Amino acid sequence: MKAQELNSWTQIREELLRRINERVWHPGDIIPGEADLAEEFGCARTTVNRALRDLAESGLVTRRRKAGTRVAINPPHKATLTIPIIREEVEGRGSIYSQSLLKRDKQTLPPHLHAAFPVSAADRLLYTETVHFADDRPFMFEERYTNLEAVPSFEAIAFDLITPNEWLVQNAPYTAGDLTFYSVNAGQRLARLYEALEETPLFVMERTTFNGDLPITHVRMTYGPGYRLRTRF
Amino acid sequence: MKAQELNSWTQIREELLRRINERVWHPGDIIPGEADLAEEFGCARTTVNRALRDLAESGLVTRRRKAGTRVAINPPHKATLTIPIIREEVEGRGSIYSQSLLKRDKQTLPPHLHAAFPVSAADRLLYTETVHFADDRPFMFEERYTNLEAVPSFEAIAFDLITPNEWLVQNAPYTAGDLTFYSVNAGQRLARLYEALEETPLFVMERTTFNGDLPITHVRMTYGPGYRLRTRF
DNA sequence: AATGAGAATATGCATGCACATAATATCGTG
DNA sequence: CACGATATTATGTGCATGCATATTCTCATT
């Protein structure tokens, strides 16, 4: 039955996937070792390893040295979320992008952000407030705290041609970050901006980025009514 | 300066990352070929390849055969979002999980879902409504349409011991899916469930899964007030 | 029976080599 | 000079091998 040899690692991955999906191997089962599979498929162990590593990355199998490889019991739903640059998101919808800087202040960090954005009170922070438009209609409202200790040259930038976000993406490398999504009511101010009721539910994305232990920027993005974040997996 | 040899692929990745972050190589630049780097680091080309592949996966460099490897210009913010099983999410917070099946009906698909969940009207659909509790407090409200043509045995399951979701995850393999996040007001019914005002903003996650072209299930999960979805990158 | 040292084993990683594949560069021919 | 065949080149992949490392298993010692 397994007469033909499978020698490309993608082919092997597909075959393994088939066996998992068709319950040849049941969830929780331990599957044959790399060496055995390599012999069965007529390929090198390295090749089987590549396939198994790929399956492990997507969470379909769990691997532990010596313990072997098992079919995951509750394969987690993993989705890779690509956070677009706001300009590209708007233009991707076929709209004209524009933006307007509402405020630009040196401020201290409000207390409720201390946990998410650990800068000492003494640090110099630049607060910027930007509205992003799609076809001249407000699309997203951005409130950002940027750590000038980490990015001194940020202070001198005029954000008429480039947005704070784009400047940071291109000039302030980060090594780690944190993304949070939640839901709020518009409230007085955003209701006026979006020409909606104060009770209108809005979608919020908060992002904090770090370079090593150094906090770079914290941004809250509150999207207009009806916004949906979507991804495929 | 580069006296010490780097021989593990993670070390090499870190060194390459450093050069990218510290602008030794600028965005858009072409970087030395695998063979050159291998010689410089005193390791095998395979090892450099592994490091570069990893960087390419995370989007920091783009690679094309013959053309070489370039530092990405706008490194995309990519985050992998792990959607947990609701039971594990609740138990991970140190709470006791429980659930209650409110409704179980054969229904036709409401019109507004036709785009997201392409089953013909004739298909048999099972609608289930479940409340998930954390320490006996409502945590999430789930409305699900399941395609019985795709998963016939789903009809016979009693969901007292296992949730519809867990059963499906374990018994109905999927090959693709779609995730959407947005924001709604609680409305009359959910306000009563969560003992909150009708205007309370709630976080919604919708998921559709497919096996090939065959739609499996569509679920809308409306979380309780204050819920935040969080991920690191 | 409890415990701890060491053997066994499955995966993880590095290497050197060969060949495949895609894209580009070059050069000869008309 | 235009154009297409061909060489060149950088990445992609497969293989055989050896060693590293994490776990588990076994068995002897107490």
Short mmCIF file of C-alpha atoms (C1' of nucleotides) in Angstrom, two decimals:
data_model
loop_
_atom_site.label_atom_id
_atom_site.label_comp_id
_atom_site.label_asym_id
_atom_site.label_seq_id
_atom_site.Cartn_x
_atom_site.Cartn_y
_atom_site.Cartn_z
CA MET A 1 0.00 0.00 0.00
CA LYS A 2 2.73 2.38 0.87
CA ALA A 3 4.62 1.32 -2.17
CA GLN A 4 5.54 4.73 -3.46
CA GLU A 5 8.20 6.56 -1.57
CA LEU A 6 7.56 9.95 -0.08
CA ASN A 7 10.71 11.94 -0.09
CA SER A 8 9.80 15.59 0.15
CA TRP A 9 9.10 16.87 3.60
CA THR A 10 5.85 18.51 2.54
CA GLN A 11 4.59 15.23 1.14
CA ILE A 12 5.44 13.54 4.37
CA ARG A 13 3.70 16.26 6.34
CA GLU A 14 0.56 15.78 4.26
CA GLU A 15 0.63 12.05 4.80
CA LEU A 16 1.06 12.47 8.55
CA LEU A 17 -1.72 15.04 8.55
CA ARG A 18 -3.98 12.61 6.74
CA ARG A 19 -3.34 9.93 9.31
CA ILE A 20 -4.13 12.32 12.08
CA ASN A 21 -7.28 13.66 10.46
CA GLU A 22 -8.57 10.25 9.45
CA ARG A 23 -7.90 8.91 12.90
CA VAL A 24 -5.38 6.34 11.85
CA TRP A 25 -3.63 7.76 14.88
CA HIS A 26 -6.02 8.94 17.57
CA PRO A 27 -5.62 12.08 19.65
CA GLY A 28 -3.34 11.27 22.53
CA ASP A 29 -1.71 8.38 20.68
CA ILE A 30 1.99 8.18 20.49
CA ILE A 31 3.13 7.91 16.88
CA PRO A 32 6.10 5.96 15.55
CA GLY A 33 9.54 7.45 16.09
CA GLU A 34 11.33 9.47 13.48
CA ALA A 35 13.60 6.60 12.60
CA ASP A 36 10.68 4.22 12.02
CA LEU A 37 8.80 6.70 9.87
CA ALA A 38 11.91 7.45 7.89
CA GLU A 39 12.30 3.78 7.12
CA GLU A 40 8.66 3.41 6.20
CA PHE A 41 8.71 6.37 3.85
CA GLY A 42 12.09 5.53 2.47
CA CYS A 43 13.70 8.83 3.34
CA ALA A 44 16.17 10.29 5.77
CA ARG A 45 15.31 10.94 9.38
CA THR A 46 16.07 14.62 8.84
CA THR A 47 13.21 14.82 6.39
CA VAL A 48 10.72 13.26 8.77
CA ASN A 49 12.01 15.60 11.43
CA ARG A 50 11.27 18.61 9.26
CA ALA A 51 7.71 17.45 8.71
CA LEU A 52 7.13 16.71 12.37
CA ARG A 53 8.60 20.01 13.45
CA ASP A 54 6.19 21.77 11.17
CA LEU A 55 3.23 19.89 12.61
CA ALA A 56 4.44 20.63 16.11
CA GLU A 57 4.69 24.33 15.32
CA SER A 58 1.09 24.43 14.27
CA GLY A 59 0.17 22.54 17.41
CA LEU A 60 -1.17 19.32 15.90
CA VAL A 61 1.37 17.14 17.64
CA THR A 62 3.33 17.61 20.81
CA ARG A 63 6.89 16.42 21.03
CA ARG A 64 9.15 15.69 23.94
CA ARG A 65 12.55 14.17 23.89
CA LYS A 66 12.57 10.55 24.76
CA ALA A 67 8.82 10.64 25.39
CA GLY A 68 8.18 10.69 21.66
CA THR A 69 5.62 12.46 19.51
CA ARG A 70 1.92 12.45 20.35
CA VAL A 71 -1.14 13.57 18.47
CA ALA A 72 -2.45 16.61 20.33
CA ILE A 73 -5.65 16.02 22.25
CA ASN A 74 -7.03 19.51 21.94
CA PRO A 75 -5.28 20.98 18.96
CA PRO A 76 -5.28 24.67 19.78
CA HIS A 77 -6.75 27.06 17.31
CA LYS A 78 -3.76 29.09 16.31
CA ALA A 79 -4.13 32.02 14.01
CA THR A 80 -1.44 34.38 12.90
CA LEU A 81 -2.73 37.88 13.08
CA THR A 82 -1.08 40.39 10.81
CA ILE A 83 -1.49 43.85 12.24
CA PRO A 84 -1.43 46.10 9.24
CA ILE A 85 -0.05 49.58 9.06
CA ILE A 86 -3.13 51.76 9.31
CA ARG A 87 -2.38 53.49 6.03
CA GLU A 88 -2.20 50.17 4.22
CA GLU A 89 -5.39 48.99 5.88
CA VAL A 90 -7.31 52.03 4.70
CA GLU A 91 -5.83 51.98 1.23
CA GLY A 92 -6.47 48.25 1.03
CA ARG A 93 -10.16 49.07 1.29
CA GLY A 94 -9.86 51.36 -1.67
CA SER A 95 -10.16 54.53 0.38
CA ILE A 96 -7.98 57.60 0.54
CA TYR A 97 -5.95 57.77 3.71
CA SER A 98 -5.28 60.89 5.67
CA GLN A 99 -4.48 61.74 9.25
CA SER A 100 -4.50 64.62 11.62
CA LEU A 101 -2.42 65.18 14.72
CA LEU A 102 -4.68 66.52 17.44
CA LYS A 103 -2.31 66.78 20.33
CA ARG A 104 1.36 66.53 21.13
CA ASP A 105 2.38 66.90 24.73
CA LYS A 106 4.93 65.85 27.21
CA GLN A 107 2.97 64.03 29.82
CA THR A 108 3.45 61.65 32.65
CA LEU A 109 1.92 58.23 32.36
CA PRO A 110 -1.61 57.91 33.72
CA PRO A 111 -1.66 55.49 36.66
CA HIS A 112 -3.83 52.85 34.98
CA LEU A 113 -1.11 52.27 32.39
CA HIS A 114 1.73 51.70 34.82
CA ALA A 115 1.28 47.96 34.74
CA ALA A 116 1.18 47.69 30.96
CA PHE A 117 3.91 50.21 30.27
CA PRO A 118 6.59 50.08 32.95
CA VAL A 119 8.48 53.35 32.71
CA SER A 120 9.59 55.16 35.80
CA ALA A 121 7.64 58.33 36.54
CA ALA A 122 10.71 60.42 35.84
CA ASP A 123 11.01 59.25 32.27
CA ARG A 124 10.14 61.69 29.60
CA LEU A 125 7.11 60.64 27.66
CA LEU A 126 5.63 62.14 24.54
CA TYR A 127 1.88 61.83 24.22
CA THR A 128 0.38 62.06 20.77
CA GLU A 129 -3.21 61.92 19.67
CA THR A 130 -3.98 61.17 16.06
CA VAL A 131 -7.15 60.70 14.07
CA HIS A 132 -6.88 58.50 11.00
CA PHE A 133 -9.32 59.07 8.19
CA ALA A 134 -10.61 56.94 5.34
CA ASP A 135 -12.03 59.16 2.62
CA ASP A 136 -12.17 62.02 5.12
CA ARG A 137 -14.34 60.03 7.48
CA PRO A 138 -12.81 59.18 10.87
CA PHE A 139 -11.62 55.60 10.85
CA MET A 140 -9.50 55.15 13.95
CA PHE A 141 -8.49 57.21 16.96
CA GLU A 142 -5.02 56.73 18.32
CA GLU A 143 -3.63 57.69 21.73
CA ARG A 144 0.06 57.02 22.10
CA TYR A 145 2.70 57.33 24.79
CA THR A 146 6.26 57.13 23.51
CA ASN A 147 9.31 56.75 25.71
CA LEU A 148 11.74 59.49 24.67
CA GLU A 149 14.49 57.88 26.72
CA ALA A 150 14.30 54.97 24.31
CA VAL A 151 13.75 56.98 21.12
CA PRO A 152 15.18 60.48 21.60
CA SER A 153 14.93 61.51 17.99
CA PHE A 154 11.18 60.89 18.04
CA GLU A 155 10.80 64.27 19.71
CA ALA A 156 12.01 66.19 16.71
CA ILE A 157 9.74 64.62 14.12
CA ALA A 158 6.89 66.57 12.58
CA PHE A 159 4.10 64.13 11.92
CA ASP A 160 2.61 65.81 8.92
CA LEU A 161 4.08 63.47 6.33
CA ILE A 162 4.54 60.32 8.33
CA THR A 163 2.45 58.94 11.17
CA PRO A 164 3.98 58.31 14.58
CA ASN A 165 3.38 54.62 14.03
CA GLU A 166 5.11 54.42 10.69
CA TRP A 167 8.05 56.42 11.97
CA LEU A 168 8.43 54.10 14.92
CA VAL A 169 8.10 50.95 12.85
CA GLN A 170 10.89 52.11 10.59
CA ASN A 171 13.16 53.65 13.20
CA ALA A 172 12.62 51.95 16.52
CA PRO A 173 13.21 48.23 16.39
CA TYR A 174 11.39 46.21 18.99
CA THR A 175 12.07 42.75 20.26
CA ALA A 176 8.85 41.97 22.07
CA GLY A 177 5.38 43.28 22.56
CA ASP A 178 1.94 42.82 23.90
CA LEU A 179 -1.40 43.03 22.16
CA THR A 180 -4.76 43.37 23.85
CA PHE A 181 -8.24 43.56 22.35
CA TYR A 182 -11.38 44.64 24.07
CA SER A 183 -14.58 46.53 23.74
CA VAL A 184 -15.68 49.95 25.02
CA ASN A 185 -18.50 52.41 24.63
CA ALA A 186 -17.78 55.46 22.56
CA GLY A 187 -18.31 57.97 25.36
CA GLN A 188 -18.79 61.66 24.84
CA ARG A 189 -15.69 62.54 22.94
CA LEU A 190 -15.54 59.65 20.48
CA ALA A 191 -19.29 59.83 19.95
CA ARG A 192 -18.77 63.32 18.61
CA LEU A 193 -15.83 62.24 16.48
CA TYR A 194 -17.65 59.33 14.91
CA GLU A 195 -21.03 61.06 14.86
CA ALA A 196 -22.56 58.23 16.81
CA LEU A 197 -24.32 57.66 20.09
CA GLU A 198 -22.31 57.60 23.27
CA GLU A 199 -23.38 53.98 23.84
CA THR A 200 -22.02 52.83 20.50
CA PRO A 201 -19.75 49.83 21.11
CA LEU A 202 -16.25 50.31 19.71
CA PHE A 203 -13.40 47.90 19.12
CA VAL A 204 -10.12 48.68 20.85
CA MET A 205 -6.64 47.37 20.19
CA GLU A 206 -3.85 48.19 22.60
CA ARG A 207 -0.24 47.55 21.79
CA THR A 208 2.91 47.90 23.84
CA THR A 209 6.34 47.32 22.36
CA PHE A 210 9.68 46.77 24.03
CA ASN A 211 13.28 46.67 22.95
CA GLY A 212 14.68 44.19 25.41
CA ASP A 213 13.44 45.52 28.74
CA LEU A 214 13.14 49.06 27.48
CA PRO A 215 9.56 50.16 26.84
CA ILE A 216 9.20 51.93 23.52
CA THR A 217 5.63 52.89 23.02
CA HIS A 218 2.12 52.19 24.21
CA VAL A 219 -0.76 52.87 21.90
CA ARG A 220 -4.52 52.56 22.21
CA MET A 221 -6.37 52.40 18.93
CA THR A 222 -10.11 52.84 19.06
CA TYR A 223 -11.75 51.98 15.78
CA GLY A 224 -14.91 53.46 14.41
CA PRO A 225 -18.36 51.84 14.72
CA GLY A 226 -18.77 48.54 12.90
CA TYR A 227 -15.08 47.77 12.64
CA ARG A 228 -14.16 44.10 12.50
CA LEU A 229 -10.76 42.54 12.78
CA ARG A 230 -10.52 39.46 10.61
CA THR A 231 -8.03 36.69 9.97
CA ARG A 232 -7.92 33.30 8.32
CA PHE A 233 -6.17 30.19 9.44
CA MET B 1 36.17 41.32 16.19
CA LYS B 2 34.22 38.37 15.01
CA ALA B 3 36.77 36.06 16.49
CA GLN B 4 34.43 33.73 18.30
CA GLU B 5 32.60 31.23 16.22
CA LEU B 6 28.85 31.06 16.26
CA ASN B 7 27.72 27.56 15.63
CA SER B 8 24.20 27.18 16.91
CA TRP B 9 21.52 28.41 14.58
CA THR B 10 19.83 30.41 17.32
CA GLN B 11 23.07 32.25 18.05
CA ILE B 12 23.40 33.05 14.39
CA ARG B 13 19.82 34.24 14.26
CA GLU B 14 20.47 36.56 17.19
CA GLU B 15 23.57 37.97 15.54
CA LEU B 16 21.72 38.57 12.28
CA LEU B 17 18.88 40.13 14.22
CA ARG B 18 21.33 42.42 15.96
CA ARG B 19 22.75 43.59 12.68
CA ILE B 20 19.29 44.30 11.38
CA ASN B 21 18.16 46.10 14.50
CA GLU B 22 21.31 48.13 14.84
CA ARG B 23 21.13 49.08 11.20
CA VAL B 24 24.39 47.44 10.23
CA TRP B 25 22.22 46.31 7.36
CA HIS B 26 19.55 48.81 6.43
CA PRO B 27 15.99 47.99 5.44
CA GLY B 28 15.97 47.09 1.77
CA ASP B 29 19.63 46.12 1.78
CA ILE B 30 20.69 42.83 0.36
CA ILE B 31 22.68 40.85 2.89
CA PRO B 32 25.58 38.49 2.22
CA GLY B 33 24.78 35.06 0.81
CA GLU B 34 24.45 31.98 2.93
CA ALA B 35 27.85 30.70 1.89
CA ASP B 36 29.57 33.94 2.85
CA LEU B 37 27.87 34.11 6.22
CA ALA B 38 28.68 30.48 6.88
CA GLU B 39 32.32 31.19 6.24
CA GLU B 40 32.27 34.29 8.41
CA PHE B 41 30.63 32.49 11.33
CA GLY B 42 32.64 29.36 10.86
CA CYS B 43 29.68 27.03 10.51
CA ALA B 44 27.89 25.03 7.85
CA ARG B 45 25.69 26.69 5.28
CA THR B 46 22.78 24.60 6.53
CA THR B 47 23.03 26.30 9.88
CA VAL B 48 22.93 29.77 8.39
CA ASN B 49 20.02 28.62 6.26
CA ARG B 50 18.08 27.58 9.35
CA ALA B 51 18.62 30.97 10.95
CA LEU B 52 17.62 32.84 7.81
CA ARG B 53 14.55 30.71 7.28
CA ASP B 54 13.45 31.56 10.80
CA LEU B 55 13.91 35.27 10.20
CA ALA B 56 12.03 34.98 6.93
CA GLU B 57 9.13 33.24 8.65
CA SER B 58 8.78 36.07 11.10
CA GLY B 59 8.91 38.49 8.21
CA LEU B 60 12.12 40.35 9.04
CA VAL B 61 13.83 39.40 5.82
CA THR B 62 12.52 38.42 2.42
CA ARG B 63 14.25 35.75 0.41
CA ARG B 64 14.20 34.90 -3.27
CA ARG B 65 16.26 32.38 -5.09
CA LYS B 66 19.16 33.84 -6.92
CA ALA B 67 18.06 37.33 -5.94
CA GLY B 68 19.36 36.82 -2.42
CA THR B 69 18.12 37.84 1.00
CA ARG B 70 16.98 41.38 1.81
CA VAL B 71 16.10 43.14 5.03
CA ALA B 72 12.36 43.79 4.99
CA ILE B 73 11.35 47.41 4.59
CA ASN B 74 8.15 47.39 6.61
CA PRO B 75 8.50 44.44 8.93
CA PRO B 76 4.88 43.45 9.46
CA HIS B 77 3.58 43.19 12.96
CA LYS B 78 2.74 39.55 13.15
CA ALA B 79 1.29 38.00 16.24
CA THR B 80 0.22 34.43 16.66
CA LEU B 81 -3.04 34.31 18.47
CA THR B 82 -3.78 31.13 20.36
CA ILE B 83 -7.48 30.72 20.83
CA PRO B 84 -7.80 28.60 23.92
CA ILE B 85 -10.42 26.01 24.66
CA ILE B 86 -12.88 27.80 26.87
CA ARG B 87 -12.54 25.25 29.63
CA GLU B 88 -8.78 25.72 29.71
CA GLU B 89 -9.14 29.48 29.63
CA VAL B 90 -11.41 29.46 32.67
CA GLU B 91 -9.35 26.93 34.56
CA GLY B 92 -6.21 28.85 33.68
CA ARG B 93 -7.62 31.73 35.66
CA GLY B 94 -8.01 29.49 38.66
CA SER B 95 -11.76 29.27 38.39
CA ILE B 96 -14.09 26.32 38.29
CA TYR B 97 -15.52 25.71 34.84
CA SER B 98 -19.07 24.66 34.15
CA GLN B 99 -21.48 25.00 31.28
CA SER B 100 -25.13 24.77 30.53
CA LEU B 101 -26.84 23.95 27.26
CA LEU B 102 -29.73 26.36 26.82
CA LYS B 103 -31.05 25.34 23.45
CA ARG B 104 -30.64 22.63 20.86
CA ASP B 105 -32.65 22.93 17.70
CA LYS B 106 -32.62 22.11 14.07
CA GLN B 107 -32.72 25.44 12.37
CA THR B 108 -32.09 26.99 9.04
CA LEU B 109 -29.31 29.50 8.79
CA PRO B 110 -30.30 33.11 9.42
CA PRO B 111 -29.79 35.18 6.29
CA HIS B 112 -27.06 37.41 7.70
CA LEU B 113 -24.81 34.38 8.12
CA HIS B 114 -25.09 33.11 4.55
CA ALA B 115 -21.96 34.91 3.46
CA ALA B 116 -19.84 33.71 6.34
CA PHE B 117 -21.15 30.15 6.41
CA PRO B 118 -21.98 28.91 2.93
CA VAL B 119 -24.31 25.96 3.38
CA SER B 120 -27.24 25.44 1.08
CA ALA B 121 -30.59 26.13 2.70
CA ALA B 122 -31.49 22.48 2.41
CA ASP B 123 -28.64 21.36 4.61
CA ARG B 124 -29.47 20.16 8.03
CA LEU B 125 -28.09 22.44 10.69
CA LEU B 126 -27.99 21.97 14.42
CA TYR B 127 -28.19 25.14 16.46
CA THR B 128 -26.85 25.05 19.98
CA GLU B 129 -26.75 27.72 22.62
CA THR B 130 -24.41 27.33 25.54
CA VAL B 131 -23.49 29.44 28.53
CA HIS B 132 -20.03 28.91 29.94
CA PHE B 133 -19.46 29.71 33.59
CA ALA B 134 -16.42 30.57 35.65
CA ASP B 135 -17.13 29.89 39.33
CA ASP B 136 -20.84 29.83 38.52
CA ARG B 137 -20.71 33.30 37.05
CA PRO B 138 -21.49 33.60 33.34
CA PHE B 139 -18.27 33.98 31.41
CA MET B 140 -19.14 33.52 27.76
CA PHE B 141 -22.25 33.00 25.68
CA GLU B 142 -21.98 30.76 22.65
CA GLU B 143 -24.31 30.47 19.66
CA ARG B 144 -23.35 27.75 17.24
CA TYR B 145 -24.55 26.39 13.92
CA THR B 146 -23.16 23.00 13.03
CA ASN B 147 -23.46 21.37 9.62
CA LEU B 148 -24.83 17.87 10.22
CA GLU B 149 -24.07 16.90 6.65
CA ALA B 150 -20.42 17.32 7.53
CA VAL B 151 -20.57 15.82 11.02
CA PRO B 152 -23.54 13.44 11.22
CA SER B 153 -22.64 11.92 14.56
CA PHE B 154 -22.74 15.35 16.17
CA GLU B 155 -26.51 15.00 16.32
CA ALA B 156 -26.41 12.11 18.77
CA ILE B 157 -24.14 13.69 21.36
CA ALA B 158 -25.43 14.78 24.73
CA PHE B 159 -23.50 17.83 25.76
CA ASP B 160 -23.61 17.32 29.47
CA LEU B 161 -20.08 16.05 29.86
CA ILE B 162 -18.39 17.63 26.90
CA THR B 163 -19.01 20.97 25.24
CA PRO B 164 -19.99 21.19 21.58
CA ASN B 165 -16.73 22.92 20.93
CA GLU B 166 -14.56 20.31 22.56
CA TRP B 167 -16.42 17.53 20.82
CA LEU B 168 -15.91 19.18 17.46
CA VAL B 169 -12.27 19.95 18.06
CA GLN B 170 -11.66 16.33 18.88
CA ASN B 171 -13.87 14.74 16.25
CA ALA B 172 -14.19 17.05 13.29
CA PRO B 173 -10.87 17.94 11.76
CA TYR B 174 -10.77 21.20 9.91
CA THR B 175 -8.37 22.43 7.31
CA ALA B 176 -9.16 26.12 7.24
CA GLY B 177 -11.10 28.73 9.07
CA ASP B 178 -11.96 32.31 9.61
CA LEU B 179 -11.81 34.44 12.73
CA THR B 180 -13.51 37.76 13.28
CA PHE B 181 -13.46 40.05 16.28
CA TYR B 182 -15.76 42.93 16.97
CA SER B 183 -17.70 44.79 19.57
CA VAL B 184 -21.41 44.85 20.44
CA ASN B 185 -23.73 46.14 23.09
CA ALA B 186 -25.12 43.58 25.47
CA GLY B 187 -28.74 44.08 24.52
CA GLN B 188 -31.68 42.87 26.54
CA ARG B 189 -30.96 39.20 26.74
CA LEU B 190 -27.22 39.30 27.48
CA ALA B 191 -27.71 42.18 29.87
CA ARG B 192 -29.90 39.89 31.95
CA LEU B 193 -27.42 37.03 31.67
CA TYR B 194 -24.44 39.11 32.75
CA GLU B 195 -26.44 41.27 35.18
CA ALA B 196 -25.29 44.37 33.39
CA LEU B 197 -26.77 47.31 31.55
CA GLU B 198 -28.01 46.84 28.03
CA GLU B 199 -25.43 49.36 26.81
CA THR B 200 -22.54 47.42 28.25
CA PRO B 201 -19.95 46.87 25.50
CA LEU B 202 -19.09 43.23 24.97
CA PHE B 203 -16.30 41.53 23.05
CA VAL B 204 -17.32 39.12 20.33
CA MET B 205 -15.31 36.44 18.56
CA GLU B 206 -16.80 34.66 15.56
CA ARG B 207 -15.24 31.56 14.12
CA THR B 208 -16.07 29.52 11.05
CA THR B 209 -14.28 26.29 10.24
CA PHE B 210 -14.11 24.28 7.05
CA ASN B 211 -12.87 20.89 6.03
CA GLY B 212 -11.77 21.55 2.50
CA ASP B 213 -14.79 23.32 1.04
CA LEU B 214 -17.21 21.74 3.46
CA PRO B 215 -18.42 24.12 6.16
CA ILE B 216 -18.27 22.52 9.59
CA THR B 217 -19.43 24.97 12.17
CA HIS B 218 -20.00 28.65 12.76
CA VAL B 219 -19.87 29.98 16.28
CA ARG B 220 -20.37 33.39 17.84
CA MET B 221 -18.87 33.80 21.26
CA THR B 222 -19.90 36.84 23.24
CA TYR B 223 -17.75 37.33 26.31
CA GLY B 224 -18.82 38.90 29.57
CA PRO B 225 -18.14 42.53 30.48
CA GLY B 226 -14.51 43.48 30.87
CA TYR B 227 -13.12 40.58 28.88
CA ARG B 228 -9.81 41.18 27.15
CA LEU B 229 -8.09 39.02 24.60
CA ARG B 230 -4.35 39.20 25.00
CA THR B 231 -1.28 37.94 23.22
CA ARG B 232 2.44 38.56 23.21
CA PHE B 233 4.81 38.68 20.32
"C1'" DA C 1 10.24 -0.42 49.57
"C1'" DA C 2 12.58 3.87 48.61
"C1'" DT C 3 16.26 5.96 46.24
"C1'" DG C 4 19.73 7.16 43.25
"C1'" DA C 5 23.13 6.10 39.58
"C1'" DG C 6 23.47 4.92 35.11
"C1'" DA C 7 21.73 2.82 30.70
"C1'" DA C 8 18.65 3.32 27.03
"C1'" DT C 9 16.14 6.01 23.79
"C1'" DA C 10 13.67 9.65 21.13
"C1'" DT C 11 14.16 13.99 19.63
"C1'" DG C 12 17.35 18.17 18.61
"C1'" DC C 13 21.06 19.96 16.22
"C1'" DA C 14 25.32 20.52 13.39
"C1'" DT C 15 28.00 19.16 9.33
"C1'" DG C 16 29.46 18.12 4.52
"C1'" DC C 17 27.87 16.99 0.45
"C1'" DA C 18 24.95 16.68 -3.71
"C1'" DC C 19 21.45 18.00 -6.50
"C1'" DA C 20 16.96 20.80 -7.53
"C1'" DT C 21 14.89 25.07 -8.72
"C1'" DA C 22 14.27 29.72 -9.74
"C1'" DA C 23 15.94 33.88 -11.35
"C1'" DT C 24 19.28 36.48 -13.47
"C1'" DA C 25 23.32 37.43 -16.45
"C1'" DT C 26 25.75 36.52 -20.52
"C1'" DC C 27 26.71 35.65 -24.96
"C1'" DG C 28 26.05 34.02 -29.65
"C1'" DT C 29 23.18 34.20 -33.64
"C1'" DG C 30 20.20 36.21 -36.81
"C1'" DC D 1 20.33 45.55 -31.91
"C1'" DA D 2 16.83 42.15 -30.59
"C1'" DC D 3 16.14 37.85 -28.87
"C1'" DG D 4 16.52 33.42 -27.24
"C1'" DA D 5 19.54 29.65 -25.66
"C1'" DT D 6 22.75 28.76 -22.10
"C1'" DA D 7 25.65 29.46 -18.15
"C1'" DT D 8 25.76 31.20 -13.62
"C1'" DT D 9 24.33 31.82 -9.05
"C1'" DA D 10 21.69 32.00 -4.60
"C1'" DT D 11 18.46 29.70 -2.17
"C1'" DG D 12 15.81 25.21 -1.32
"C1'" DT D 13 15.91 20.55 -0.18
"C1'" DG D 14 17.45 15.75 0.75
"C1'" DC D 15 20.77 12.44 2.81
"C1'" DA D 16 24.09 10.06 5.94
"C1'" DT D 17 26.30 10.61 9.98
"C1'" DG D 18 27.64 11.89 14.51
"C1'" DC D 19 26.99 13.89 18.72
"C1'" DA D 20 23.97 16.58 22.30
"C1'" DT D 21 20.31 16.65 25.49
"C1'" DA D 22 16.26 15.59 27.87
"C1'" DT D 23 13.54 11.86 29.82
"C1'" DT D 24 12.37 7.65 31.15
"C1'" DC D 25 13.45 3.07 32.51
"C1'" DT D 26 16.06 -0.27 34.94
"C1'" DC D 27 18.39 -2.14 38.37
"C1'" DA D 28 21.48 -2.28 42.19
"C1'" DT D 29 22.20 -0.44 46.70
"C1'" DT D 30 20.51 0.83 51.01
#
